[in-house]
Amino acid sequence: MIRVAKGYHLKYKQEDIPINGWAIESRVYAEDPYKSFGLPSVGRLSQYQEPLNLSNVRVDSGIQEGSDISIYYDPMISKVCDYWI
């Protein structure tokens, strides 16, 4: 059980935590905007290129160019995380 949910106080207050950067996460989905983004857009991924040599960008994906997109998995095919200090 999480102690805060049980009524315990956190060790730090918000004012004790300095802001020392920013982060943005973008998610790339294989969904069809013409179908209200409701279902995965199936097929073969014909083009895919991740950002190269950027030390402040992280890409989490399990795909590559030529991968097949199926209706049997989550349509999120990639996450791009960017942080700046």
N, CA, C and O of each residue as an XYZ file, in Angstrom:
340
protein
N       0.843     -1.170      0.000
C       0.000      0.000      0.000
C       0.891      1.237      0.000
O       1.923      1.259      0.672
N       0.507      2.246     -0.736
C       1.256      3.498     -0.762
C       1.006      4.242      0.541
O      -0.137      4.417      0.965
N       2.083      4.673      1.163
C       1.974      5.299      2.487
C       1.166      6.597      2.454
O       0.433      6.891      3.398
N       1.293      7.366      1.388
C       0.542      8.623      1.296
C      -0.953      8.342      1.290
O      -1.724      9.061      1.926
N      -1.363      7.309      0.581
C      -2.777      6.951      0.547
C      -3.270      6.526      1.921
O      -4.464      6.596      2.215
N      -2.351      6.090      2.749
C      -2.706      5.664      4.096
C      -2.688      6.826      5.092
O      -2.999      6.647      6.270
N      -2.317      8.031      4.605
C      -2.350      9.206      5.472
C      -1.000      9.746      5.891
O      -0.931     10.777      6.559
N       0.077      9.072      5.513
C       1.412      9.566      5.846
C       1.747     10.789      4.987
O       1.237     10.930      3.875
N       2.595     11.660      5.502
C       3.007     12.851      4.756
C       4.258     12.547      3.933
O       5.067     11.690      4.288
N       4.388     13.270      2.832
C       5.583     13.137      2.013
C       6.775     13.756      2.729
O       6.615     14.654      3.555
N       7.973     13.269      2.408
C       9.190     13.776      3.028
C       9.473     15.217      2.606
O       9.988     16.010      3.394
N       9.133     15.555      1.348
C       9.410     16.886      0.812
C       8.112     17.617      0.515
O       7.084     17.001      0.232
N       8.178     18.946      0.584
C       7.069     19.796      0.150
C       7.395     20.292     -1.257
O       8.554     20.259     -1.672
N       6.399     20.745     -1.983
C       6.611     21.197     -3.355
C       7.660     22.305     -3.427
O       8.469     22.325     -4.354
N       7.659     23.228     -2.462
C       8.623     24.340     -2.496
C      10.061     23.874     -2.222
O      10.997     24.640     -2.452
N      10.258     22.657     -1.745
C      11.599     22.103     -1.526
C      12.216     21.537     -2.810
O      13.406     21.223     -2.842
N      11.419     21.410     -3.849
C      11.873     20.774     -5.091
C      12.094     21.852     -6.152
O      11.128     22.443     -6.635
N      13.359     22.119     -6.526
C      13.629     23.166     -7.517
C      13.298     22.697     -8.938
O      13.345     21.507     -9.248
N      12.968     23.654     -9.772
C      12.777     23.374    -11.198
C      14.148     23.494    -11.852
O      14.781     24.548    -11.773
N      14.610     22.436    -12.491
C      15.919     22.485    -13.135
C      15.877     21.974    -14.576
O      16.893     21.524    -15.105
N      14.730     22.041    -15.195
C      14.610     21.632    -16.583
C      13.161     21.372    -16.965
O      12.249     21.513    -16.150
N      12.972     20.993    -18.216
C      11.646     20.717    -18.750
C      11.701     19.413    -19.519
O      12.748     19.023    -20.037
N      10.570     18.750    -19.587
C      10.484     17.509    -20.356
C       9.155     17.475    -21.098
O       8.127     17.922    -20.589
N       9.200     16.941    -22.296
C       8.000     16.779    -23.123
C       8.006     15.346    -23.648
O       9.034     14.850    -24.109
N       6.862     14.693    -23.574
C       6.719     13.359    -24.148
C       5.677     13.426    -25.249
O       4.567     13.915    -25.038
N       6.035     12.940    -26.410
C       5.107     12.858    -27.538
C       4.904     11.395    -27.874
O       5.848     10.604    -27.865
N       3.683     11.049    -28.164
C       3.369      9.659    -28.508
C       2.951      9.589    -29.971
O       2.182     10.418    -30.456
N       3.469      8.595    -30.651
C       3.156      8.392    -32.063
C       2.231      7.185    -32.158
O       2.593      6.076    -31.764
N       1.041      7.415    -32.681
C       0.032      6.360    -32.791
C      -0.237      6.019    -34.250
O      -0.184      6.892    -35.116
N      -0.521      4.769    -34.514
C      -0.964      4.320    -35.830
C      -2.483      4.239    -35.789
O      -3.059      3.153    -35.718
N      -3.123      5.400    -35.834
C      -4.585      5.469    -35.810
C      -5.070      6.301    -36.986
O      -4.366      7.187    -37.471
N      -6.259      6.010    -37.427
C      -6.837      6.677    -38.584
C      -7.669      7.873    -38.144
O      -8.700      7.687    -37.498
N      -7.253      9.103    -38.475
C      -8.027     10.275    -38.074
C      -9.399     10.331    -38.743
O     -10.315     10.968    -38.222
N      -9.549      9.671    -39.889
C     -10.835      9.673    -40.584
C     -11.825      8.688    -39.969
O     -12.993      8.649    -40.355
N     -11.354      7.896    -39.014
C     -12.231      6.973    -38.289
C     -12.239      7.330    -36.811
O     -12.316      6.450    -35.953
N     -12.160      8.620    -36.516
C     -12.221      9.161    -35.147
C     -11.121      8.615    -34.238
O     -11.309      8.526    -33.025
N      -9.989      8.253    -34.806
C      -8.852      7.748    -34.037
C      -9.225      6.545    -33.179
O      -8.547      6.270    -32.189
N     -10.270      5.832    -33.527
C     -10.768      4.756    -32.672
C     -10.065      3.427    -32.816
O      -9.960      2.680    -31.844
N      -9.585      3.115    -33.994
C      -8.971      1.807    -34.231
C      -7.580      1.983    -34.825
O      -7.299      2.990    -35.474
N      -6.711      1.001    -34.602
C      -5.393      1.071    -35.229
C      -5.517      1.097    -36.748
O      -6.393      0.452    -37.325
N      -4.642      1.841    -37.373
C      -4.563      1.856    -38.822
C      -3.569      0.764    -39.208
O      -2.361      0.930    -39.044
N      -4.074     -0.332    -39.713
C      -3.235     -1.503    -39.967
C      -2.497     -1.378    -41.287
O      -2.901     -0.630    -42.177
N      -1.411     -2.124    -41.394
C      -0.638     -2.155    -42.627
C       0.849     -2.167    -42.339
O       1.280     -2.321    -41.197
N       1.621     -2.001    -43.393
C       3.077     -1.999    -43.274
C       3.569     -0.563    -43.138
O       3.114      0.336    -43.846
N       4.505     -0.365    -42.217
C       5.103      0.946    -41.984
C       6.130      1.195    -43.089
O       7.216      0.614    -43.082
N       5.776      2.061    -44.035
C       6.634      2.240    -45.208
C       7.812      3.174    -44.949
O       8.869      3.015    -45.560
N       7.645      4.147    -44.052
C       8.748      5.061    -43.736
C       8.790      5.295    -42.240
O       7.759      5.541    -41.614
N       9.984      5.220    -41.665
C      10.155      5.482    -40.241
C      11.612      5.829    -39.995
O      12.508      5.064    -40.352
N      11.846      6.981    -39.385
C      13.210      7.378    -39.041
C      13.193      8.074    -37.697
O      12.456      9.041    -37.501
N      13.999      7.589    -36.776
C      14.104      8.208    -35.461
C      15.131      9.333    -35.509
O      16.034      9.312    -36.345
N      14.999     10.326    -34.611
C      16.009     11.390    -34.545
C      17.391     10.795    -34.252
O      17.518      9.870    -33.449
N      18.399     11.321    -34.894
C      19.752     10.801    -34.731
C      20.639     11.778    -33.971
O      20.542     12.990    -34.163
N      21.495     11.256    -33.116
C      22.543     12.019    -32.435
C      22.042     13.238    -31.674
O      22.691     14.284    -31.694
N      20.921     13.124    -31.015
C      20.422     14.205    -30.167
C      20.489     13.727    -28.725
O      19.741     12.833    -28.330
N      21.376     14.315    -27.943
C      21.603     13.822    -26.586
C      20.428     14.078    -25.654
O      20.307     13.415    -24.624
N      19.564     15.023    -25.993
C      18.432     15.340    -25.119
C      17.123     14.702    -25.586
O      16.056     15.048    -25.079
N      17.191     13.785    -26.535
C      15.988     13.128    -27.058
C      16.129     11.617    -26.876
O      17.157     11.027    -27.209
N      15.074     11.009    -26.341
C      15.037      9.556    -26.196
C      13.819      9.034    -26.951
O      12.726      9.587    -26.829
N      14.001      7.993    -27.715
C      12.901      7.377    -28.455
C      12.706      5.959    -27.933
O      13.641      5.158    -27.911
N      11.485      5.661    -27.515
C      11.122      4.310    -27.083
C      10.197      3.725    -28.143
O       9.080      4.207    -28.333
N      10.655      2.702    -28.821
C       9.812      2.082    -29.845
C      10.216      0.623    -30.017
O      11.298      0.200    -29.610
N       9.340     -0.103    -30.613
C       9.623     -1.494    -30.931
C       9.380     -1.751    -32.399
O       9.041     -2.864    -32.803
N       9.556     -0.717    -33.191
C       9.263     -0.833    -34.617
C      10.472     -0.401    -35.430
O      11.440      0.152    -34.908
N      10.385     -0.665    -36.697
C      11.370     -0.189    -37.655
C      10.672     -0.097    -39.007
O       9.559     -0.594    -39.182
N      11.330      0.533    -39.938
C      10.755      0.638    -41.269
C      10.487     -0.769    -41.807
O      11.366     -1.630    -41.774
N       9.284     -0.992    -42.295
C       8.888     -2.304    -42.794
C       8.085     -3.127    -41.799
O       7.572     -4.192    -42.144
N       7.972     -2.635    -40.549
C       7.181     -3.355    -39.538
C       5.712     -3.380    -39.937
O       5.217     -2.461    -40.589
N       5.023     -4.444    -39.538
C       3.586     -4.544    -39.777
C       2.833     -4.044    -38.552
O       3.163     -4.409    -37.423
N       1.822     -3.210    -38.773
C       0.953     -2.705    -37.714
C      -0.297     -3.578    -37.714
O      -0.963     -3.718    -38.740
N      -0.610     -4.158    -36.571
C      -1.711     -5.107    -36.444
C      -2.800     -4.545    -35.530
O      -2.537     -3.653    -34.724
N      -4.010     -5.060    -35.655
C      -5.095     -4.648    -34.755
C      -4.988     -5.339    -33.403
O      -5.743     -5.013    -32.487
N      -4.074     -6.278    -33.263
C      -3.989     -7.066    -32.039
C      -3.111     -6.441    -30.959
O      -2.982     -7.004    -29.871
N      -2.509     -5.293    -31.237
C      -1.629     -4.643    -30.272
C      -2.032     -3.185    -30.102
O      -2.813     -2.648    -30.887
N      -1.500     -2.564    -29.085
C      -1.734     -1.147    -28.838
C      -1.253     -0.345    -30.050
O      -0.166     -0.607    -30.564
N      -2.042      0.626    -30.513
C      -1.641      1.393    -31.687
C      -0.513      2.396    -31.422
O      -0.031      3.032    -32.359
N      -0.080      2.552    -30.148
C       1.045      3.445    -29.888
C       2.315      2.748    -30.359
O       2.708      1.718    -29.812
N       2.947      3.313    -31.368
C       4.110      2.653    -31.951
C       5.431      3.251    -31.481
O       6.489      2.654    -31.680
N       5.376      4.431    -30.857
C       6.618      5.069    -30.451
C       6.338      6.187    -29.451
O       5.276      6.808    -29.475
N       7.317      6.434    -28.565
C       7.275      7.597    -27.677
C       8.570      8.370    -27.869
O       9.653      7.786    -27.914
N       8.449      9.678    -27.980
C       9.610     10.550    -28.121
C       9.657     11.441    -26.887
O       8.736     12.220    -26.642
N      10.726     11.325    -26.116
C      10.891     12.105    -24.888
C      12.027     13.093    -25.093
O      13.109     12.726    -25.552
N      11.775     14.340    -24.752
C      12.722     15.423    -24.965
C      12.885     16.171    -23.653
O      11.890     16.486    -23.001
N      14.097     16.460    -23.256
C      14.307     17.202    -22.013
C      15.373     18.277    -22.214
O      16.323     18.109    -22.978
N      15.183     19.372    -21.511
C      16.097     20.520    -21.589
C      16.415     20.993    -20.188
O      15.535     21.065    -19.330
N      17.660     21.310    -19.962
C      18.082     21.841    -18.660
C      18.490     23.287    -18.831
O      18.882     23.937    -17.862
